[in-house]
Each structure stands twice: as structure tokens, then as C-alpha cells.
C-alpha atoms as a PDB file:
ATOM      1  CA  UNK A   1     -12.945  21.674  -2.068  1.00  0.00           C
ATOM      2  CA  UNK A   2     -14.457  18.581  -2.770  1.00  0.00           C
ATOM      3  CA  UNK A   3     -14.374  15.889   0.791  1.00  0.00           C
ATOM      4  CA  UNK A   4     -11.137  13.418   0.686  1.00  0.00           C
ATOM      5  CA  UNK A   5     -11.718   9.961   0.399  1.00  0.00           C
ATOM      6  CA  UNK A   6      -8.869   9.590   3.033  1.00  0.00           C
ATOM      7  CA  UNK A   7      -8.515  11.980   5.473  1.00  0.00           C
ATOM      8  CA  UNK A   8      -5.549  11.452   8.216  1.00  0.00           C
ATOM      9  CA  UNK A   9      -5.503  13.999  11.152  1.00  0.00           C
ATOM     10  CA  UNK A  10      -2.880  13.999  13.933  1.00  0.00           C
ATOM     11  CA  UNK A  11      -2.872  10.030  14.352  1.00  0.00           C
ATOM     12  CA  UNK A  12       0.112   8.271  16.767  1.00  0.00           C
ATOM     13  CA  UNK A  13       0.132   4.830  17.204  1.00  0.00           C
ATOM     14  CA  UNK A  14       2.760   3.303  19.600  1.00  0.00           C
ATOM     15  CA  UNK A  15       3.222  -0.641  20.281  1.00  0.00           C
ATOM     16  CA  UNK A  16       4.083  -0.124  24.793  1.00  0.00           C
ATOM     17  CA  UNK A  17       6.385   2.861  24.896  1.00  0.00           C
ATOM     18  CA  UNK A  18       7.240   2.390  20.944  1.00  0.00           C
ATOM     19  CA  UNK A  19       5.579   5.243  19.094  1.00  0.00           C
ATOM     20  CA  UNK A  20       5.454   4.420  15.337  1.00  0.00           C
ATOM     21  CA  UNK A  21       3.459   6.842  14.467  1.00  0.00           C
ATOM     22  CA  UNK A  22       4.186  10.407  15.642  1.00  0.00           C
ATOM     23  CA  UNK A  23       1.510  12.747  14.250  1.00  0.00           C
ATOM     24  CA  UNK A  24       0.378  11.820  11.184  1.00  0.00           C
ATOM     25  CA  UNK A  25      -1.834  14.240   8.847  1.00  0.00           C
ATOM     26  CA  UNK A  26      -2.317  13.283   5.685  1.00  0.00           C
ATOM     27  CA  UNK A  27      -5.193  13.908   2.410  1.00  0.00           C
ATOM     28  CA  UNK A  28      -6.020  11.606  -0.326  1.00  0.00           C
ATOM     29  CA  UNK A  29      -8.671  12.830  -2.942  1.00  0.00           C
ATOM     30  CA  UNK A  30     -11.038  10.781  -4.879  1.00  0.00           C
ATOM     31  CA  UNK A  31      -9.020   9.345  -7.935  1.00  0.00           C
ATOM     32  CA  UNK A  32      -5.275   9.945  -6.153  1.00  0.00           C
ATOM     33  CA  UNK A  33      -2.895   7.725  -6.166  1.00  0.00           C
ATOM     34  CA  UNK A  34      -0.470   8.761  -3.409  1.00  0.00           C
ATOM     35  CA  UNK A  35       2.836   6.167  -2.895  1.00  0.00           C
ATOM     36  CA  UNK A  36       4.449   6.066   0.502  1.00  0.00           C
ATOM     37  CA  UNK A  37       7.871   5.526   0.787  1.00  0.00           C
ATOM     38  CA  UNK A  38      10.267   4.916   3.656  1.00  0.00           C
ATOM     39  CA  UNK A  39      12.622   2.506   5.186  1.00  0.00           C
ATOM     40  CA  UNK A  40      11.753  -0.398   6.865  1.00  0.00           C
ATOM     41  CA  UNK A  41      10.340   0.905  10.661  1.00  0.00           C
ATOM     42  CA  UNK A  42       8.862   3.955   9.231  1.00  0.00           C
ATOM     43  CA  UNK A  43       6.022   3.378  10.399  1.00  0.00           C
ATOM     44  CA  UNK A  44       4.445   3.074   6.208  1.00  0.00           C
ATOM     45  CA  UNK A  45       2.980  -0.342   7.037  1.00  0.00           C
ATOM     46  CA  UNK A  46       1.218   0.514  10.222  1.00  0.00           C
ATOM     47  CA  UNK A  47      -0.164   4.066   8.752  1.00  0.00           C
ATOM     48  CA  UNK A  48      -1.701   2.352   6.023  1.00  0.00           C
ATOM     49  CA  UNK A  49      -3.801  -0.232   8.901  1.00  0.00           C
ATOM     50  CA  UNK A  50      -5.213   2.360  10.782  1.00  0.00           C
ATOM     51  CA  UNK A  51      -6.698   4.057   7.888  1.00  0.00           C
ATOM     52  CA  UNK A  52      -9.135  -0.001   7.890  1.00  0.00           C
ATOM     53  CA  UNK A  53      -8.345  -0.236  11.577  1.00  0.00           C
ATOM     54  CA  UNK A  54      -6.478  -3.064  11.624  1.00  0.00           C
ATOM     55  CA  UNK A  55      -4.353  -1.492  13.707  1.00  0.00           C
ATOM     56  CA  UNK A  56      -6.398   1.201  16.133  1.00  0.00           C
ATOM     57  CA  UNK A  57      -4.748   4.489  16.570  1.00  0.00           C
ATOM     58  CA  UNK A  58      -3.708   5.365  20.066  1.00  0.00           C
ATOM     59  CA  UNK A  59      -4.526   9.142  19.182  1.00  0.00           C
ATOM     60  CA  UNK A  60      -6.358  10.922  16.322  1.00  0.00           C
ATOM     61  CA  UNK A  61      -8.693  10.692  13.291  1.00  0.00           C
ATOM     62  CA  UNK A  62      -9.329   8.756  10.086  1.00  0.00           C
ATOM     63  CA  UNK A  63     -11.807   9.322   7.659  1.00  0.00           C
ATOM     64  CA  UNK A  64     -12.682   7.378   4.590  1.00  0.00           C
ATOM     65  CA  UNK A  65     -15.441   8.115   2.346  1.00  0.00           C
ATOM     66  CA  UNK A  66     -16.689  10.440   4.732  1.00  0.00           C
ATOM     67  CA  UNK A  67     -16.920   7.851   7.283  1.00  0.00           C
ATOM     68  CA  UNK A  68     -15.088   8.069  10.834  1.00  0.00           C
ATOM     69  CA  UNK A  69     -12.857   5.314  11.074  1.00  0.00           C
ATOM     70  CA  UNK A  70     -12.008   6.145  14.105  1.00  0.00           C
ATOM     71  CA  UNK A  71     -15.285   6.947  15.934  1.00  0.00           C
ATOM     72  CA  UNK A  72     -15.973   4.396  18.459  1.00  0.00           C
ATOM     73  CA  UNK A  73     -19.698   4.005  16.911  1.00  0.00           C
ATOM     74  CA  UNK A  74     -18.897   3.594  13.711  1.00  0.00           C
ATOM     75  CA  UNK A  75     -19.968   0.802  11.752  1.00  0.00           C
ATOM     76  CA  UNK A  76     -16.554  -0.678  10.466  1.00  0.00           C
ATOM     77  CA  UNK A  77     -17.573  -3.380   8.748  1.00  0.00           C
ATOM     78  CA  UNK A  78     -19.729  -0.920   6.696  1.00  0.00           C
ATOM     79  CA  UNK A  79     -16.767   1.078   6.377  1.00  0.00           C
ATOM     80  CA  UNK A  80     -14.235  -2.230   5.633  1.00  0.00           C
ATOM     81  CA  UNK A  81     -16.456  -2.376   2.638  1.00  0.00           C
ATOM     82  CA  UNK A  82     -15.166   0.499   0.765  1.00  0.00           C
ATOM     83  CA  UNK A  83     -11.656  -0.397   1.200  1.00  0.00           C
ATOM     84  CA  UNK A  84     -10.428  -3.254  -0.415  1.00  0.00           C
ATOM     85  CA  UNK A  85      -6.526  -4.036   0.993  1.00  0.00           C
ATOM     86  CA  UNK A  86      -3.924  -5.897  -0.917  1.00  0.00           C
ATOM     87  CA  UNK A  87      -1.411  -7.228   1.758  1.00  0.00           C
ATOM     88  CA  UNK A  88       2.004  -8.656   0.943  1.00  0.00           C
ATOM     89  CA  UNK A  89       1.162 -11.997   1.282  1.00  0.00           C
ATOM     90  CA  UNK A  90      -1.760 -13.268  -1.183  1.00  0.00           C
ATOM     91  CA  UNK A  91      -4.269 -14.950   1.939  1.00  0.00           C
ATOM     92  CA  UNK A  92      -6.457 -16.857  -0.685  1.00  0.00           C
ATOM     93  CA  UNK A  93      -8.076 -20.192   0.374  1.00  0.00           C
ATOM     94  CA  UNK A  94      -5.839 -22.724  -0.639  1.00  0.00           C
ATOM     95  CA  UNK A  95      -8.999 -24.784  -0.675  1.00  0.00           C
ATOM     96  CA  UNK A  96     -10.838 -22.877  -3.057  1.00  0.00           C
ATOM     97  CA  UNK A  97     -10.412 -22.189  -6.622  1.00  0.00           C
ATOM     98  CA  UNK A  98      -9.869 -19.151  -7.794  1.00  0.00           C
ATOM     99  CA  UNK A  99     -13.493 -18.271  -8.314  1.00  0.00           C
ATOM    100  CA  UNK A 100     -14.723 -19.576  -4.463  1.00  0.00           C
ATOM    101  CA  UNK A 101     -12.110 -16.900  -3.434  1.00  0.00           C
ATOM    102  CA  UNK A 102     -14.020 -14.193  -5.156  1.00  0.00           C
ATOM    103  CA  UNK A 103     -17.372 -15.553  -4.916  1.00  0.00           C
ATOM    104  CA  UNK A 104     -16.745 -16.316  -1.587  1.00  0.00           C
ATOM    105  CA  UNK A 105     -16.668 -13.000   0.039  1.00  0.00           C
ATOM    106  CA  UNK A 106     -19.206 -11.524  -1.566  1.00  0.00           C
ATOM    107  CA  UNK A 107     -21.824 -13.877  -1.098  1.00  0.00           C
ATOM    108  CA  UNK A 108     -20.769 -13.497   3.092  1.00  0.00           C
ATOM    109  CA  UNK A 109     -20.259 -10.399   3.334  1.00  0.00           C
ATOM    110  CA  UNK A 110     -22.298  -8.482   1.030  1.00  0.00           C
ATOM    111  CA  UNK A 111     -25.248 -11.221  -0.008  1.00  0.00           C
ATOM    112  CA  UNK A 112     -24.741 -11.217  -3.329  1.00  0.00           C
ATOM    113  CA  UNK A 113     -26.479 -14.942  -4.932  1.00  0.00           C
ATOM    114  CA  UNK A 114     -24.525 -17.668  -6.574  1.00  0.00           C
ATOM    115  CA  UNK A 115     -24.837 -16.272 -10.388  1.00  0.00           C
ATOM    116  CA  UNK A 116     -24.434 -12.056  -9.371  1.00  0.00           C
ATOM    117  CA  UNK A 117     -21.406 -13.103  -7.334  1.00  0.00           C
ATOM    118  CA  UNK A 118     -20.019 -15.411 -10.504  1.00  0.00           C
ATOM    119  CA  UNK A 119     -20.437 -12.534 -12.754  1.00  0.00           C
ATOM    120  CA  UNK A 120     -18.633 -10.248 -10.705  1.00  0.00           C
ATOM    121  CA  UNK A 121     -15.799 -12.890  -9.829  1.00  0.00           C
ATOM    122  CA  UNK A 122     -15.194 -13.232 -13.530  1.00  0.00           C
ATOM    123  CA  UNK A 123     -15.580  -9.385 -14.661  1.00  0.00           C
ATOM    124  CA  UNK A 124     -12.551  -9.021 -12.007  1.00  0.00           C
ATOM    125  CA  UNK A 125     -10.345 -11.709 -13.528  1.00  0.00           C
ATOM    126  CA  UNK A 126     -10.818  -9.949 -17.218  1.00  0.00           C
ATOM    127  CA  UNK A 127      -9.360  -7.201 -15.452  1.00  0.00           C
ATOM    128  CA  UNK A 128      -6.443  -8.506 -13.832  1.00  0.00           C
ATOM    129  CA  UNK A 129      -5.620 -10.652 -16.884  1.00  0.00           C
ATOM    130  CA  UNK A 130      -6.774 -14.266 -15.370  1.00  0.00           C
ATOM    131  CA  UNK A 131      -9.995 -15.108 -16.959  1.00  0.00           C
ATOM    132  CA  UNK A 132      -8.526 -18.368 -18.117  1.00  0.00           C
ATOM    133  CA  UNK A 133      -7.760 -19.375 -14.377  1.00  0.00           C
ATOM    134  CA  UNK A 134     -11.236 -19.040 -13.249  1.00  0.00           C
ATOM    135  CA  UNK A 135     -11.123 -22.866 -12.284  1.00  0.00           C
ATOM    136  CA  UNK A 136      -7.552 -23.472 -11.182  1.00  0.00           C
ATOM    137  CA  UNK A 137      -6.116 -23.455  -7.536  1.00  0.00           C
ATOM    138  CA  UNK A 138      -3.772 -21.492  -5.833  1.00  0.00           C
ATOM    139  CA  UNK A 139      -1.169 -23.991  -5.533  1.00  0.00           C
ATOM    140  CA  UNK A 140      -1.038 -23.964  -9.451  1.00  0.00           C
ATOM    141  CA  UNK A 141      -0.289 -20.164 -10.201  1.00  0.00           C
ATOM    142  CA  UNK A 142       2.471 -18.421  -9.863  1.00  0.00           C
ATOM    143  CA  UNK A 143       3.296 -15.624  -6.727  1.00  0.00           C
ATOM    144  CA  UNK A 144       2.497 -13.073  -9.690  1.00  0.00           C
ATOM    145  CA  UNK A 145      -1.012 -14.638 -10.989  1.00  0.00           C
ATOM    146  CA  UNK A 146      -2.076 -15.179  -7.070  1.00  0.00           C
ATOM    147  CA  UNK A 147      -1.028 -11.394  -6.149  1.00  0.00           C
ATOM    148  CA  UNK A 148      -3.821 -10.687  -8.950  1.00  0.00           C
ATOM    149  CA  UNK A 149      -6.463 -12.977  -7.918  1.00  0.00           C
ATOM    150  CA  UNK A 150      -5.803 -11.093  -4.671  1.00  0.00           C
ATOM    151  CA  UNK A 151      -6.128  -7.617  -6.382  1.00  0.00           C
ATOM    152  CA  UNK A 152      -9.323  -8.986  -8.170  1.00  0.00           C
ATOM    153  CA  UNK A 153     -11.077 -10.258  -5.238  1.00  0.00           C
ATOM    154  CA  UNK A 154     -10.560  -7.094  -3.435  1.00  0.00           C
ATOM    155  CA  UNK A 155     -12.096  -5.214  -6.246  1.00  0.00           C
ATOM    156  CA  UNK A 156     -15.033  -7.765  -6.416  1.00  0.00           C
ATOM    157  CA  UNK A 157     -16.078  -6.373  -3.172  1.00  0.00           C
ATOM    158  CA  UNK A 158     -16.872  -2.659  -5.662  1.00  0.00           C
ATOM    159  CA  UNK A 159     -14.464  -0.545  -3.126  1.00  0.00           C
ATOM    160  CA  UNK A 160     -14.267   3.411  -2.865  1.00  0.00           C
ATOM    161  CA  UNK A 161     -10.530   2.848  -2.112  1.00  0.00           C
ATOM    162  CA  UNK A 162      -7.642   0.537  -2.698  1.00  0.00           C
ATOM    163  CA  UNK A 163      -4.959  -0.228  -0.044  1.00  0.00           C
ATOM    164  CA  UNK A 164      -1.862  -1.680  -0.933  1.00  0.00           C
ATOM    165  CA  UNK A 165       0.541  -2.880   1.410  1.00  0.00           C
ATOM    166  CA  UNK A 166       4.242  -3.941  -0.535  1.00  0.00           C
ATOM    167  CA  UNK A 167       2.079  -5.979  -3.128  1.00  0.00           C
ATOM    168  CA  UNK A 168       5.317  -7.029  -4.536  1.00  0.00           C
ATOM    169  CA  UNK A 169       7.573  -7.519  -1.963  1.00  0.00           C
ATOM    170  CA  UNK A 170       6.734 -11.402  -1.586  1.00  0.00           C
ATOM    171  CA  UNK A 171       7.237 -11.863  -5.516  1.00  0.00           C
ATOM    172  CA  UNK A 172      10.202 -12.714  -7.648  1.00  0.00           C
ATOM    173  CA  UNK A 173      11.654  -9.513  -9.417  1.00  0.00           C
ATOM    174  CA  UNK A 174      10.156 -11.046 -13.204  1.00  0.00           C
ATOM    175  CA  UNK A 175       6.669 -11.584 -11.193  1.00  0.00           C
ATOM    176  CA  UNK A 176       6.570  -7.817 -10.229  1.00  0.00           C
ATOM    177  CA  UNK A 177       5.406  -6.360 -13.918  1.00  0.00           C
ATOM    178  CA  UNK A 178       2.619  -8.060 -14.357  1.00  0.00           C
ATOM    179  CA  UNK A 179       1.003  -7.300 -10.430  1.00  0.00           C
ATOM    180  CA  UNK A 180       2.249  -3.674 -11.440  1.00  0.00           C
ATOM    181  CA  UNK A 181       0.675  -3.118 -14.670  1.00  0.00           C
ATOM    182  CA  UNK A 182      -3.071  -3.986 -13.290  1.00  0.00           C
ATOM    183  CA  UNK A 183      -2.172  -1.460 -10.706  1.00  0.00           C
ATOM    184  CA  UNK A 184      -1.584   1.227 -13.414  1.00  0.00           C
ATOM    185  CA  UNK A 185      -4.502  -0.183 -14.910  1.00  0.00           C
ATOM    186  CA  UNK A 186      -6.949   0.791 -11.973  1.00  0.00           C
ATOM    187  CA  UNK A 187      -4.958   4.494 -11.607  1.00  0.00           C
ATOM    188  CA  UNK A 188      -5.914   5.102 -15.388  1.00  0.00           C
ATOM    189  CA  UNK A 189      -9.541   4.482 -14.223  1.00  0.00           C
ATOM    190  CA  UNK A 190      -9.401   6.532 -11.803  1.00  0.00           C
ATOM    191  CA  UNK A 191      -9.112   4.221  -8.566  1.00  0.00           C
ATOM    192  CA  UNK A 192      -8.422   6.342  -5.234  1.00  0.00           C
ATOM    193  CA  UNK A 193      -5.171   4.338  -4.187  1.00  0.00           C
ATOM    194  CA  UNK A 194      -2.671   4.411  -1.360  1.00  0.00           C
ATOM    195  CA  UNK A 195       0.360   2.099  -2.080  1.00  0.00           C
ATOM    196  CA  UNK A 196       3.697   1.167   0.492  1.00  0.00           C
ATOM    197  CA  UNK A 197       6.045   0.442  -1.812  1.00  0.00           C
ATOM    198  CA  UNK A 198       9.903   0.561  -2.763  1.00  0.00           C
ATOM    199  CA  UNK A 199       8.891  -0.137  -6.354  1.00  0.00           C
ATOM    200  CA  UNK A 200      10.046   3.681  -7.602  1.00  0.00           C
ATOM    201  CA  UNK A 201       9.379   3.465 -11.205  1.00  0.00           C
ATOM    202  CA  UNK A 202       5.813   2.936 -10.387  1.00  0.00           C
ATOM    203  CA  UNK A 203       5.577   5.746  -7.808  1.00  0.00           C
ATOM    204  CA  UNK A 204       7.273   7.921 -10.408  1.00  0.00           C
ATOM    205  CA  UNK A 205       5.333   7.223 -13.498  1.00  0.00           C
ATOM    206  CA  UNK A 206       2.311   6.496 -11.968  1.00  0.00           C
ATOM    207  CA  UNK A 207       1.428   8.453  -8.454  1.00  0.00           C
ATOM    208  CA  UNK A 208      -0.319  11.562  -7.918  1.00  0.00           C
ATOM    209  CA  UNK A 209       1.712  12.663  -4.781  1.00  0.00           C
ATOM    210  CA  UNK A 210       4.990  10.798  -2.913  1.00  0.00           C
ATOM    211  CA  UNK A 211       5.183  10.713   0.664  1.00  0.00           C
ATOM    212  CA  UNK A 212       8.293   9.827   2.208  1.00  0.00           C
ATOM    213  CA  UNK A 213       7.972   8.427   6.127  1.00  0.00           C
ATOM    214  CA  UNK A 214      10.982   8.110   7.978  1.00  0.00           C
ATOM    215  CA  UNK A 215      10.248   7.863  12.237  1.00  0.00           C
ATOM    216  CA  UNK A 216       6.842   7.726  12.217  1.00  0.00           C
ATOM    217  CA  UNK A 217       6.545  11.241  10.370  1.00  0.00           C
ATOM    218  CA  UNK A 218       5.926  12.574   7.311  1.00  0.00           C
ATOM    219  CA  UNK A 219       9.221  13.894   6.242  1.00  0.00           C
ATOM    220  CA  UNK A 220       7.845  14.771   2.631  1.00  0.00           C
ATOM    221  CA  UNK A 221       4.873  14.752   0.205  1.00  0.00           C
ATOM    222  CA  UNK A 222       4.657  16.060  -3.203  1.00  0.00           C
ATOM    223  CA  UNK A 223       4.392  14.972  -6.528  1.00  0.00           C
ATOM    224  CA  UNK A 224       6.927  12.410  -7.631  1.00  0.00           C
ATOM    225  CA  UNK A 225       9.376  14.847  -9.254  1.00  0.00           C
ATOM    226  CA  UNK A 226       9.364  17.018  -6.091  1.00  0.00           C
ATOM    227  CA  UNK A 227       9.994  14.016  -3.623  1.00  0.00           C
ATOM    228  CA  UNK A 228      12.143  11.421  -5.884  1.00  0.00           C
ATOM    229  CA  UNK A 229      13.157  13.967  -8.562  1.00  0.00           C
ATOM    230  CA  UNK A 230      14.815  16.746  -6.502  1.00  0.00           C
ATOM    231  CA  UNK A 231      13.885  15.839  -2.539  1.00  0.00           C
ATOM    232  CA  UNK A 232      14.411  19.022  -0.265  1.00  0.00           C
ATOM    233  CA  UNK A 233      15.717  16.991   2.907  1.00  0.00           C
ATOM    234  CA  UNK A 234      18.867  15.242   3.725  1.00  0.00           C
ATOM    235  CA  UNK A 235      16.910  12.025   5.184  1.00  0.00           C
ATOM    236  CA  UNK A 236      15.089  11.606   1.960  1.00  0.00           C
ATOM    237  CA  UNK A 237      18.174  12.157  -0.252  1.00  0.00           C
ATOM    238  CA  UNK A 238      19.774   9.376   1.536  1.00  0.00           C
ATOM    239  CA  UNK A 239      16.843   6.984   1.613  1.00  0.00           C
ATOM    240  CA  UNK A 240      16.705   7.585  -2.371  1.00  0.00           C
ATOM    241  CA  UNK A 241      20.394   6.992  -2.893  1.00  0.00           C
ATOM    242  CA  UNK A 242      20.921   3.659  -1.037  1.00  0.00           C
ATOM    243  CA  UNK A 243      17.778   2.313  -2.532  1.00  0.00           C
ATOM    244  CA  UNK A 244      18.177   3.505  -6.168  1.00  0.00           C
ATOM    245  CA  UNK A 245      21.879   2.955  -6.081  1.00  0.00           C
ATOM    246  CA  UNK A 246      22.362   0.671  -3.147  1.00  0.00           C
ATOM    247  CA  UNK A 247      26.293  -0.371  -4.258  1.00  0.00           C
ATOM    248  CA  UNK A 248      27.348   3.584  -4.961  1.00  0.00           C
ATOM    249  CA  UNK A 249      25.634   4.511  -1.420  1.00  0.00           C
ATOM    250  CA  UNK A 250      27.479   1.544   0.687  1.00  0.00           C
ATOM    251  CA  UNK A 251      30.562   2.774  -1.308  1.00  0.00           C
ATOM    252  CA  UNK A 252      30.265   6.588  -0.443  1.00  0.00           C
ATOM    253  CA  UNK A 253      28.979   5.812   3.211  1.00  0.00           C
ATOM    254  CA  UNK A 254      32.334   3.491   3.544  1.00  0.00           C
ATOM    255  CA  UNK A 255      34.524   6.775   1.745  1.00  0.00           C
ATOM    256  CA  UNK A 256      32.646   9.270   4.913  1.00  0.00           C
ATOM    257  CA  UNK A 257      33.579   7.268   7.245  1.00  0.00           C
ATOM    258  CA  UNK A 258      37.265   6.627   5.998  1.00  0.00           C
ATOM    259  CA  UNK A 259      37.374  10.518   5.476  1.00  0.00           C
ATOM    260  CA  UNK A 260      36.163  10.823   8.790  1.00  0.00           C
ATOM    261  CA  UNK A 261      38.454   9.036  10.732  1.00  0.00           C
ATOM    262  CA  UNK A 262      40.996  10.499   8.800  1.00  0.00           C
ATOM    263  CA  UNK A 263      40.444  13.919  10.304  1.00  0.00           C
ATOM    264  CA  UNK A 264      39.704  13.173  13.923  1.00  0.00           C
ATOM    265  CA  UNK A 265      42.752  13.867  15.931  1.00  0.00           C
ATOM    266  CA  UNK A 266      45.121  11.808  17.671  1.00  0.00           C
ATOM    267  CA  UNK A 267      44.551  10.144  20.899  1.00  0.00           C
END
């Protein structure tokens, strides 16, 4: 069996005497897109910043590329540049047009000249769909358009692995499509991808593997079908149903507790 490009082995992480992670072991091959899913508190978020060490893990191991994340020797910015991370918010220089934000990093962090770094900066945009807002600003694009430049300079950087953390979250629901089909567009070329999101046509149609969280543990993983399809735990079935049918799941929860009350006996 060929080495993961993320490899997660017994990791907690707790904020004081709040563990958010409890244990987490988890595999992502070269090429696998793997969606984790959860409610808010999960502990999704904070998983996916240890794997980059944003976040350091109060116990365990993560390995990326090979690479010990976790190892106190390691050379993270070495490792930081195989992983490109997509966060929520877009974080481009409101400064800079949308070129300097690609050309930018590259020339700092990996020494790329003027020209190489231009040339990469607008191969990226073809692929994200923005060649034609090489020279605009930030201010002037939509949430949508900047969520790409965001994608694109993260790829500029060539990574092994793509993190995304609720790309779409911060967008407006006729924004989402276009972040989400460049996203399909790097799983059909094979991109290694971990994505936190509650976008579950996506994780359906497009992930490897599903992994609902729910406490800080991984309460399933499997391919979409298995986990979203026909989940084999209570927790996840009930995640699924107030977020896929949010209106039919406050409505049932109110009928439980009506039934409920109904058969508790007299005080």
C-alpha cells in the first residue's frame, strides 16, 4: 500500500480543559478527496489545522507527504509548502491586484522571479475561470470571484494537498457554484483534497470518502452513499436530517417532544 499523503494517528487537541479533538485517526491517499462533515463544535475546523499546524496537537501524529507534521524538528515551512489551505474568509491584500496576490507569495516564499511567478499567477486564473481579472482589485469582485483568486493563489504555490476550510460558508448561496465547480475541477485532476463543508451535493457527487465528526470523534467514514446515503448511526442520521431537511426535522423534533410529554405520568 502505497504511503498517504495525510496520515492522522491518535491526535487530541483541547483549548484548557476543552478537548475538541478526542482521538483522531484518519488516511487520505494521493488523489482522495475525503469531505468532513459535522455540526458546528465538532471539532471539523480544528482537525483540518493541525494537519498545517496551525493549531498544534496536544497529543499524536500528522503526516503529510511523508513529512512529520508533528515532529518538533521538522521543517514546517517546508512542509506548509505542500499544502495550500483555502479558509472561509478570502485573506487577499486588499492592496494588491489580483496578480500581486499570486505573484506575491511565490516570489517570498519560494523565489520564483518577476516573469516565472507572472506565468504561474496567470496559468492559475485560466483555471479558476478569472484570467480577465488579472488586473482588477479585490474590492471590485464579487465574494465568489475572490474565493477563486484565493483557490488560485493557493495552487500557485504547486501543492501536494489542498485544504479547504467551509470555502463557501462566507458566500451568498448564487456565489457557491461557481467556487464549487473549480473544486470539482481540481478532483477530476486528481488533487489530494480534504474539504469541511455542509455543501452535501458536492460531498456526494464529488468525494472519495465522507467523514462525519460529531464530539471531537470520528463517528463515520465511508464513501458518500455509505455515510449520507444510508448512515449506520443515530447521531449521523440526525445531523443529515436537520441539515438536508431542516423545517421537517424542527417539525418531528417538536412532534417527540409533544409525544413525550404526553406519556410521562402525572405529578
Amino acid at each position: 500500500m502505497s504511503t498517504p499523503e495525510i496520515d492522522v494517528r491518535g491526535l487530541h487537541k483541547s483549548f484548557g480543559d476543552n478537548e475538541v479533538l478526542r482521538g483522531i485517526d484518519l488516511e487520505i491517499g494521493s488523489g482522495e478527496v475525503v469531505c468532513v462533515i459535522g455540526p458546528s463544535g465538532s471539532g471539523k475546523s480544528t482537525l483540518l489545522r493541525c494537519v498545517n499546524l496551525l493549531e498544534e496537537p496536544t497529543k499524536g501524529q500528522v503526516f503529510v507527504a511523508g513529512a512529520e507534521v508533528t515532529d518538533p524538528d521538522v521543517d514546517i515551512d517546508a512542509v506548509r509548502r505542500r499544502i495550500g489551505m483555502v479558509f472561509q474568509q478570502f485573506n487577499l491584500f486588499p492592496h494588491l491586484s489580483v496578480t500581486d496576490n499570486l505573484t506575491l507569495p511565490q516570489r517570498r516564499v519560494l523565489g520564483r522571479d518577476k516573469a516565472q511567478a507572472a506565468e504561474v499567477a496567470a496559468d492559475n486564473l485560466r483555471r479558476v475561470g478569472l484570467s480577465e481579472k488579472a488586473e482588477a482589485y479585490p474590492a471590485s469582485l464579487s465574494g465568489g470571484q475572490q474565493q477563486r483568486v484565493a483557490i488560485a493563489r493557493a495552487l500557485a504555490m504547486g501543492p501536494q494537498v489542498m485544504l479547504f476550510d467551509e470555502p463557501t460558508s462566507a458566500l451568498d448561496p448564487e456565489l457557491v457554484g461557481d467556487v464549487l465547480a473549480v473544486m470539482r475541477r481540481l478532483a477530476d485532476e486528481g488533487m489530494t483534497m480534504m474539504v469541511v463543508t455542509h455543501e452535501m451535493t458536492f460531498a456526494r457527487e464529488v468525494a472519495d470518502r465522507v467523514v462525519f465528526m460529531d464530539g471531537g470523534v470520528i463517528v463515520e467514514d465511508g464513501t458518500p452513499e455509505q455515510v449520507i446515503g444510508n448512515p449506520r448511526h443515530e447521531r449521523t442520521r440526525h445531523f443529515l436530517s436537520r441539515l438536508l431537511d431542516p423545517a421537517m426535522a424542527d417539525v418531528e423534533e417538536e412532534i417527540s417532544d409533544q409525544v413525550g410529554k404526553s406519556e410521562q405520568p402525572p405529578n
